[in-house]
Short mmCIF file of C-alpha atoms in Angstrom, two decimals:
data_model
loop_
_atom_site.label_atom_id
_atom_site.label_comp_id
_atom_site.label_asym_id
_atom_site.label_seq_id
_atom_site.Cartn_x
_atom_site.Cartn_y
_atom_site.Cartn_z
CA MET A 1 229.03 211.06 67.26
CA LYS A 2 230.69 207.62 66.95
CA GLN A 3 229.94 206.84 70.51
CA VAL A 4 226.22 207.51 69.97
CA LEU A 5 226.11 205.31 66.86
CA TRP A 6 228.00 202.51 68.79
CA GLY A 7 225.64 202.71 71.76
CA LEU A 8 222.48 202.81 69.42
CA SER A 9 224.02 199.53 67.51
CA LEU A 10 224.30 197.73 70.97
CA PHE A 11 220.80 198.61 71.93
CA LEU A 12 219.35 197.33 68.57
CA PHE A 13 221.38 194.08 68.93
CA ALA A 14 220.19 193.42 72.61
CA ILE A 15 216.53 193.97 71.41
CA HIS A 16 217.11 191.69 68.47
CA SER A 17 218.55 188.90 70.83
CA ILE A 18 215.51 189.21 73.13
CA LEU A 19 212.94 189.06 70.32
CA ALA A 20 214.68 186.02 68.84
CA GLN A 21 214.39 184.19 72.20
CA THR A 22 210.68 185.03 72.75
CA THR A 23 209.32 184.51 69.26
CA PRO A 24 208.77 180.99 67.99
CA LYS A 25 210.93 179.97 64.96
CA GLU A 26 209.08 179.21 61.78
CA GLY A 27 208.88 175.75 60.86
CA VAL A 28 208.20 174.47 64.51
CA THR A 29 205.80 171.52 64.30
CA LEU A 30 203.01 171.51 66.73
CA PRO A 31 201.99 168.49 68.72
CA LYS A 32 199.76 166.10 66.82
CA THR A 33 196.34 165.37 68.10
CA ASP A 34 196.42 161.68 68.16
CA GLY A 35 193.85 161.30 71.06
CA THR A 36 196.75 161.60 73.86
CA ALA A 37 194.94 164.51 75.37
CA GLU A 38 191.52 162.75 75.46
CA THR A 39 193.20 159.71 76.99
CA SER A 40 194.67 161.91 79.76
CA GLN A 41 191.35 163.46 80.32
CA GLN A 42 189.84 159.86 80.71
CA ALA A 43 192.46 159.04 83.14
CA ASP A 44 191.93 162.01 85.12
CA GLU A 45 188.08 161.29 85.26
CA LYS A 46 188.97 157.55 86.42
CA THR A 47 191.23 158.88 89.06
CA GLU A 48 188.53 161.34 90.27
CA LYS A 49 186.06 158.52 90.63
CA GLU A 50 188.42 156.39 92.70
CA ARG A 51 189.00 159.41 95.16
CA TRP A 52 186.58 160.07 98.11
CA ARG A 53 184.12 162.92 97.65
CA PHE A 54 182.47 164.50 100.54
CA LEU A 55 179.15 166.25 100.10
CA PHE A 56 176.97 168.44 102.55
CA TYR A 57 173.56 169.72 101.85
CA ALA A 58 171.23 171.94 103.94
CA GLY A 59 167.83 172.96 102.76
CA ALA A 60 164.45 174.20 103.68
CA GLY A 61 160.94 173.92 102.12
CA ARG A 62 157.35 172.91 102.51
CA ALA A 63 155.67 169.63 103.26
CA GLU A 64 151.91 168.41 103.22
CA ILE A 65 150.62 165.29 104.94
CA GLN A 66 147.31 163.40 105.04
CA THR A 67 146.39 160.96 107.91
CA ASN A 68 143.44 159.22 109.24
CA PRO A 69 144.15 157.72 112.74
CA ASN A 70 141.49 155.99 114.83
CA ILE A 71 141.22 156.59 118.58
CA PRO A 72 139.46 154.19 120.95
CA PHE A 73 137.05 155.72 123.50
CA ALA A 74 134.75 154.66 126.22
CA HIS A 75 131.80 156.53 127.62
CA ARG A 76 129.96 156.58 131.22
CA ASP A 77 126.30 155.86 130.95
CA PRO A 78 124.57 158.63 132.87
CA ASN A 79 121.68 156.36 133.90
CA THR A 80 123.79 153.39 135.27
CA GLY A 81 127.10 155.18 136.03
CA LEU A 82 128.86 152.34 134.33
CA THR A 83 131.79 152.96 131.75
CA THR A 84 131.12 151.11 128.52
CA ASN A 85 132.75 150.94 125.10
CA PRO A 86 129.90 152.14 122.68
CA GLY A 87 131.14 149.99 119.72
CA ILE A 88 133.97 147.83 118.56
CA ALA A 89 135.21 147.81 115.06
CA LYS A 90 138.23 146.48 113.27
CA LYS A 91 140.07 149.50 111.87
CA THR A 92 143.44 150.15 110.23
CA GLY A 93 145.76 152.93 111.51
CA LEU A 94 146.52 153.55 115.12
CA THR A 95 144.22 150.90 116.63
CA ASN A 96 142.53 147.68 115.77
CA ALA A 97 139.49 148.51 117.99
CA GLY A 98 138.14 152.01 117.64
CA THR A 99 135.07 154.07 117.41
CA THR A 100 136.13 157.60 116.34
CA ASN A 101 138.68 158.92 113.91
CA PHE A 102 140.53 161.92 113.05
CA PRO A 103 141.04 162.45 109.18
CA SER A 104 143.57 165.24 109.08
CA GLU A 105 145.62 167.13 106.62
CA GLY A 106 148.14 169.70 107.08
CA SER A 107 150.94 171.70 105.75
CA GLY A 108 154.11 173.44 107.16
CA THR A 109 157.74 173.81 107.03
CA ASN A 110 160.54 171.36 106.77
CA GLN A 111 164.18 171.60 107.18
CA GLY A 112 166.86 168.92 106.34
CA THR A 113 170.59 168.18 106.06
CA VAL A 114 172.48 165.27 104.30
CA PHE A 115 176.09 164.29 104.72
CA THR A 116 177.52 161.89 102.06
CA LEU A 117 180.99 160.37 101.64
CA ALA A 118 181.41 158.24 98.47
CA ASN A 119 183.86 157.03 95.80
CA ASP A 120 183.35 154.48 93.03
CA LYS A 121 182.79 151.58 95.33
CA TRP A 122 181.35 152.89 98.53
CA LEU A 123 178.74 155.38 99.71
CA PHE A 124 177.97 156.38 103.20
CA ALA A 125 175.07 158.82 103.84
CA TYR A 126 173.15 160.20 106.65
CA GLY A 127 170.07 162.49 106.53
CA TYR A 128 168.00 164.36 108.94
CA THR A 129 164.67 166.25 108.36
CA ALA A 130 162.41 168.13 110.79
CA ILE A 131 158.83 168.71 109.85
CA ASP A 132 156.44 171.22 111.77
CA LEU A 133 152.93 171.08 110.50
CA LYS A 134 149.69 172.84 111.13
CA MET A 135 146.76 170.56 110.59
CA SER A 136 142.86 170.75 109.99
CA PRO A 137 140.17 168.30 109.38
CA ALA A 138 140.27 166.67 105.96
CA ASN A 139 137.53 167.38 103.56
CA GLN A 140 135.05 164.69 104.44
CA GLY A 141 131.78 166.48 103.80
CA THR A 142 129.47 168.37 106.34
CA VAL A 143 127.87 165.07 107.91
CA PRO A 144 129.21 163.72 110.16
CA LEU A 145 130.25 166.98 111.78
CA ARG A 146 133.95 167.30 112.62
CA SER A 147 135.99 170.01 114.27
CA PHE A 148 139.42 170.44 115.94
CA ASP A 149 142.58 172.47 115.90
CA SER A 150 145.66 170.27 115.38
CA SER A 151 149.45 170.35 115.04
CA SER A 152 152.10 167.71 114.47
CA GLU A 153 155.85 167.61 114.48
CA HIS A 154 157.90 164.78 112.77
CA VAL A 155 161.58 163.87 112.77
CA VAL A 156 163.02 161.85 109.89
CA ARG A 157 166.43 160.10 109.92
CA ASN A 158 168.00 158.03 107.15
CA ILE A 159 171.20 156.05 107.33
CA ARG A 160 172.53 154.38 104.23
CA VAL A 161 175.42 152.41 103.10
CA ASP A 162 175.93 151.19 99.34
CA TYR A 163 178.73 148.91 97.80
CA THR A 164 179.17 148.91 94.12
CA GLN A 165 181.00 145.99 92.36
CA LYS A 166 182.02 146.76 88.86
CA ILE A 167 181.41 143.73 86.46
CA THR A 168 182.31 145.38 83.09
CA ASP A 169 182.79 148.69 81.94
CA VAL A 170 179.02 149.31 81.40
CA PHE A 171 177.47 147.11 84.18
CA SER A 172 177.78 146.88 88.01
CA THR A 173 175.91 145.45 90.92
CA VAL A 174 174.90 147.59 93.88
CA PHE A 175 174.37 146.14 97.43
CA SER A 176 172.56 148.62 99.71
CA VAL A 177 171.59 148.62 103.40
CA ARG A 178 169.51 151.44 104.84
CA GLN A 179 167.49 152.25 108.08
CA PHE A 180 164.57 154.70 107.96
CA LEU A 181 163.51 156.24 111.26
CA ARG A 182 160.43 158.60 111.83
CA THR A 183 159.01 159.87 115.05
CA GLY A 184 155.79 161.99 115.09
CA ASN A 185 153.92 163.96 117.83
CA TYR A 186 150.24 164.86 117.14
CA GLN A 187 148.01 167.15 119.33
CA TRP A 188 144.34 167.69 118.74
CA ASP A 189 142.68 170.55 120.62
CA ASN A 190 138.90 171.47 120.94
CA VAL A 191 137.94 168.20 119.37
CA LEU A 192 134.41 167.62 118.23
CA GLU A 193 133.97 164.09 116.54
CA THR A 194 130.95 161.82 115.78
CA THR A 195 131.48 157.92 116.37
CA ASN A 196 132.01 155.36 113.76
CA VAL A 197 129.51 152.94 115.35
CA THR A 198 126.94 154.68 117.53
CA ASN A 199 125.06 157.98 117.33
CA HIS A 200 127.27 159.82 119.88
CA TYR A 201 129.33 163.14 119.69
CA LEU A 202 132.63 163.30 121.51
CA ALA A 203 134.21 166.50 122.72
CA PHE A 204 137.75 166.63 124.27
CA PRO A 205 139.78 169.60 125.16
CA LYS A 206 142.92 167.85 124.11
CA ILE A 207 144.13 164.44 122.62
CA GLN A 208 147.73 163.44 122.23
CA VAL A 209 149.29 160.83 120.24
CA ASN A 210 152.89 159.92 119.42
CA ASP A 211 154.20 157.23 117.02
CA ASN A 212 157.42 156.08 115.46
CA MET A 213 158.41 154.01 112.63
CA ARG A 214 161.52 152.01 111.82
CA ILE A 215 162.23 150.34 108.51
CA ASN A 216 165.22 148.16 107.71
CA ILE A 217 166.00 148.10 104.06
CA PHE A 218 168.03 145.56 102.05
CA ALA A 219 168.50 146.20 98.32
CA LEU A 220 170.22 144.63 95.17
CA GLY A 221 170.48 146.91 92.18
CA PHE A 222 171.96 146.41 88.75
CA LYS A 223 173.57 149.59 87.34
CA PHE A 224 173.98 150.16 83.70
CA ASN A 225 175.96 153.13 82.21
CA TYR A 226 175.71 152.01 78.60
CA PHE A 227 174.34 155.51 77.51
CA LYS A 228 176.62 158.37 77.69
CA ASN A 229 175.86 160.51 80.78
CA TRP A 230 173.20 158.18 82.17
CA GLU A 231 173.17 155.73 85.03
CA ILE A 232 170.17 153.42 85.13
CA GLU A 233 169.59 151.13 88.09
CA PRO A 234 166.60 148.89 88.58
CA TYR A 235 166.56 147.30 91.98
CA PHE A 236 164.82 144.77 94.29
CA GLN A 237 164.12 145.76 97.85
CA TYR A 238 163.17 143.97 101.03
CA ARG A 239 161.65 145.87 104.02
CA ASP A 240 161.28 144.87 107.48
CA ALA A 241 158.94 147.65 108.89
CA ARG A 242 157.79 148.29 112.44
CA PHE A 243 155.17 150.88 113.42
CA TYR A 244 154.34 151.91 117.09
CA ALA A 245 151.75 154.45 118.39
CA ASN A 246 150.74 155.58 121.82
CA VAL A 247 147.45 157.20 122.56
CA PHE A 248 147.46 159.21 125.90
CA SER A 249 144.40 158.89 128.02
CA THR A 250 142.30 161.96 128.31
CA VAL A 251 138.90 162.96 129.60
CA GLY A 252 136.01 164.45 127.68
CA ILE A 253 132.09 164.26 127.27
CA ALA A 254 129.90 162.03 125.22
CA GLN A 255 126.62 163.53 123.83
CA ARG A 256 123.83 161.57 122.17
CA SER A 257 122.59 162.55 118.86
CA ASP A 258 119.05 161.12 118.77
CA ASN A 259 118.17 162.71 115.46
CA LEU A 260 121.52 161.66 114.06
CA LEU A 261 122.54 165.20 113.36
CA LEU A 262 122.88 167.47 116.26
CA PRO A 263 124.12 166.73 119.76
CA SER A 264 121.50 166.75 122.50
CA ASP A 265 123.23 169.58 124.43
CA PRO A 266 125.31 171.71 122.15
CA THR A 267 126.41 173.96 125.16
CA ALA A 268 128.14 171.07 126.68
CA ILE A 269 130.46 170.96 123.74
CA GLY A 270 131.99 174.46 124.51
CA ASN A 271 132.05 173.77 128.12
CA ALA A 272 134.19 170.62 127.46
CA TRP A 273 136.75 172.64 125.52
CA ALA A 274 137.03 174.97 128.44
CA TYR A 275 137.72 171.85 130.70
CA GLN A 276 134.20 171.95 132.35
CA GLY A 277 131.72 169.14 132.74
CA LEU A 278 134.26 166.47 131.79
CA GLY A 279 134.04 162.82 132.75
CA SER A 280 131.42 161.09 130.49
CA ALA A 281 133.95 160.13 127.74
CA TYR A 282 137.52 158.76 128.03
CA ALA A 283 140.12 158.49 125.19
CA LEU A 284 141.39 155.12 126.19
CA PRO A 285 145.20 154.84 126.68
CA LEU A 286 146.57 152.49 123.86
CA TYR A 287 149.93 151.23 122.72
CA ASN A 288 149.76 149.59 119.29
CA SER A 289 152.30 147.77 117.43
CA ILE A 290 152.25 146.85 113.70
CA GLN A 291 154.98 144.89 111.88
CA LYS A 292 155.04 143.94 108.37
CA GLU A 293 157.50 142.59 105.75
CA PHE A 294 157.32 143.16 102.01
CA GLY A 295 159.24 143.54 98.87
CA ASN A 296 159.54 146.48 96.47
CA LEU A 297 160.47 147.21 92.98
CA GLY A 298 162.30 150.40 92.03
CA LEU A 299 164.28 152.28 89.41
CA ARG A 300 166.94 154.88 89.97
CA LEU A 301 168.05 157.20 87.25
CA GLN A 302 170.85 159.60 87.22
CA TYR A 303 171.66 162.09 84.44
CA ASN A 304 175.03 164.21 84.21
CA PRO A 305 175.19 165.86 80.76
CA TYR A 306 177.41 168.49 82.07
CA LYS A 307 180.04 168.66 84.86
CA PHE A 308 177.99 171.27 86.62
CA LEU A 309 174.45 169.54 86.39
CA PHE A 310 173.12 166.47 88.09
CA LEU A 311 169.65 165.13 87.83
CA ARG A 312 168.42 162.20 90.04
CA THR A 313 165.16 160.28 90.42
CA ASP A 314 164.05 157.34 92.40
CA VAL A 315 160.74 155.61 91.89
CA ARG A 316 159.52 152.78 94.07
CA ARG A 317 156.42 150.66 94.13
CA ASN A 318 155.14 148.53 96.90
CA PRO A 319 152.97 145.88 95.16
CA VAL A 320 151.68 144.45 98.45
CA LEU A 321 150.17 147.71 99.94
CA ALA A 322 149.62 149.34 96.39
CA ALA A 323 151.78 152.49 97.43
CA TRP A 324 154.05 154.56 95.46
CA GLU A 325 157.09 156.65 96.49
CA VAL A 326 158.75 159.15 94.05
CA ARG A 327 161.79 161.28 94.78
CA GLY A 328 163.75 163.59 92.61
CA SER A 329 166.45 166.30 92.70
CA VAL A 330 168.57 168.48 90.47
CA THR A 331 171.85 170.01 91.52
CA ILE A 332 173.69 173.02 89.85
CA PHE A 333 177.27 173.53 90.73
CA PHE A 334 178.65 177.04 90.26
CA ASN A 335 182.21 175.96 90.80
CA LYS A 336 184.03 172.74 91.89
CA HIS A 337 182.97 173.20 95.56
CA PHE A 338 179.67 175.05 95.77
CA GLY A 339 176.24 174.70 94.26
CA ILE A 340 172.45 174.47 94.92
CA THR A 341 170.13 171.49 95.16
CA ALA A 342 166.31 171.26 94.82
CA GLY A 343 164.37 168.22 95.47
CA GLY A 344 160.73 166.77 96.04
CA VAL A 345 159.19 163.69 97.39
CA TYR A 346 155.74 161.99 97.00
CA ALA A 347 154.97 159.10 99.33
CA GLU A 348 151.62 157.16 99.76
CA ALA A 349 150.63 155.55 103.11
CA GLU A 350 152.11 152.16 103.78
CA ILE A 351 152.15 150.73 107.10
CA ASN A 352 151.13 153.90 108.92
CA PRO A 353 148.18 156.02 107.99
CA LEU A 354 150.25 158.94 106.59
CA SER A 355 150.85 160.32 103.11
CA LEU A 356 153.54 162.92 102.53
CA ARG A 357 154.32 165.52 99.83
CA GLY A 358 157.19 168.01 100.07
CA TRP A 359 160.10 169.90 98.51
CA GLU A 360 163.27 171.40 99.61
CA ILE A 361 165.96 173.76 98.22
CA GLY A 362 169.29 174.77 99.65
CA PRO A 363 173.21 175.05 99.13
CA THR A 364 175.40 172.31 98.55
CA PHE A 365 179.07 171.90 99.44
CA THR A 366 181.44 169.28 98.04
CA TYR A 367 185.12 168.53 98.23
CA LEU A 368 187.33 165.84 96.62
CA PHE A 369 190.24 164.35 98.50
#
């Protein structure tokens, strides 16, 4: 009995010793909240900005374009056998001398990727977008008559380098250099067009055009982060833009319209689409180049109310060509590495006769090192 009581006493003593080591003593003073934790958090955020952040985005969506290129053509007079140009008119768009145009609108799919590497001073970015569109005649009324089946493919590349110089805690200057590259391929099938100058109908089985645009962009911005979670950056931008277009020669027919409404031989239109009876009209080969220089005013806004939410907008105005460009995106991060981004663009025609509207959505990956 004494051995049992002795063993029980040893067991209770051991339990008491363990509890005494794991239970906090009364009267222990907790650390004072004198701002040290907040200061540490601010230091961590500053360190995070100084580190490099890699970001990769891949998305898909829809796009719509409107374009109104002008194509020069000649036609062979059946009475004399001579090839003549029925009319010369100064136009905007693909050519400065043209007689028929292709006002088109279309919609289709687009896919894009963006690679970004940035810290608090530098930003390097590369973007690639492919757009595949099905096009149709724009709504221009019933007269003049216009018909064709059309498609176009576009590839857009963006290269960007930014340098940010901090002036004060709430003000910085941003120097930006960008290059914008776009190539497009157009094909019109079973074309029926009225001319701009004379009362002729043109019918072609196929017309092909390709174009490309290169814009070198230099910008100076002034970034303010006076308001919590906001970055506001008005900027001035200079653009050196070059636009090239190639029209490939093709053969069709020309039909007079003596009553200014119907072609003289409607059957010949269908034969031309089947590659029969061609030779009285020619879409002239053309290489056209346009170069323009202009300045822009813009405003970028970034709003980051929470660690997982980023809102961005970029609004630009071309006062010379009276054109607007508006871009915006929202990114939601589910954890520190993965999220989803949705964005849109609205761009009016500038040096080339093309207006664009589109949107994309896709996953985003980011890594801090």
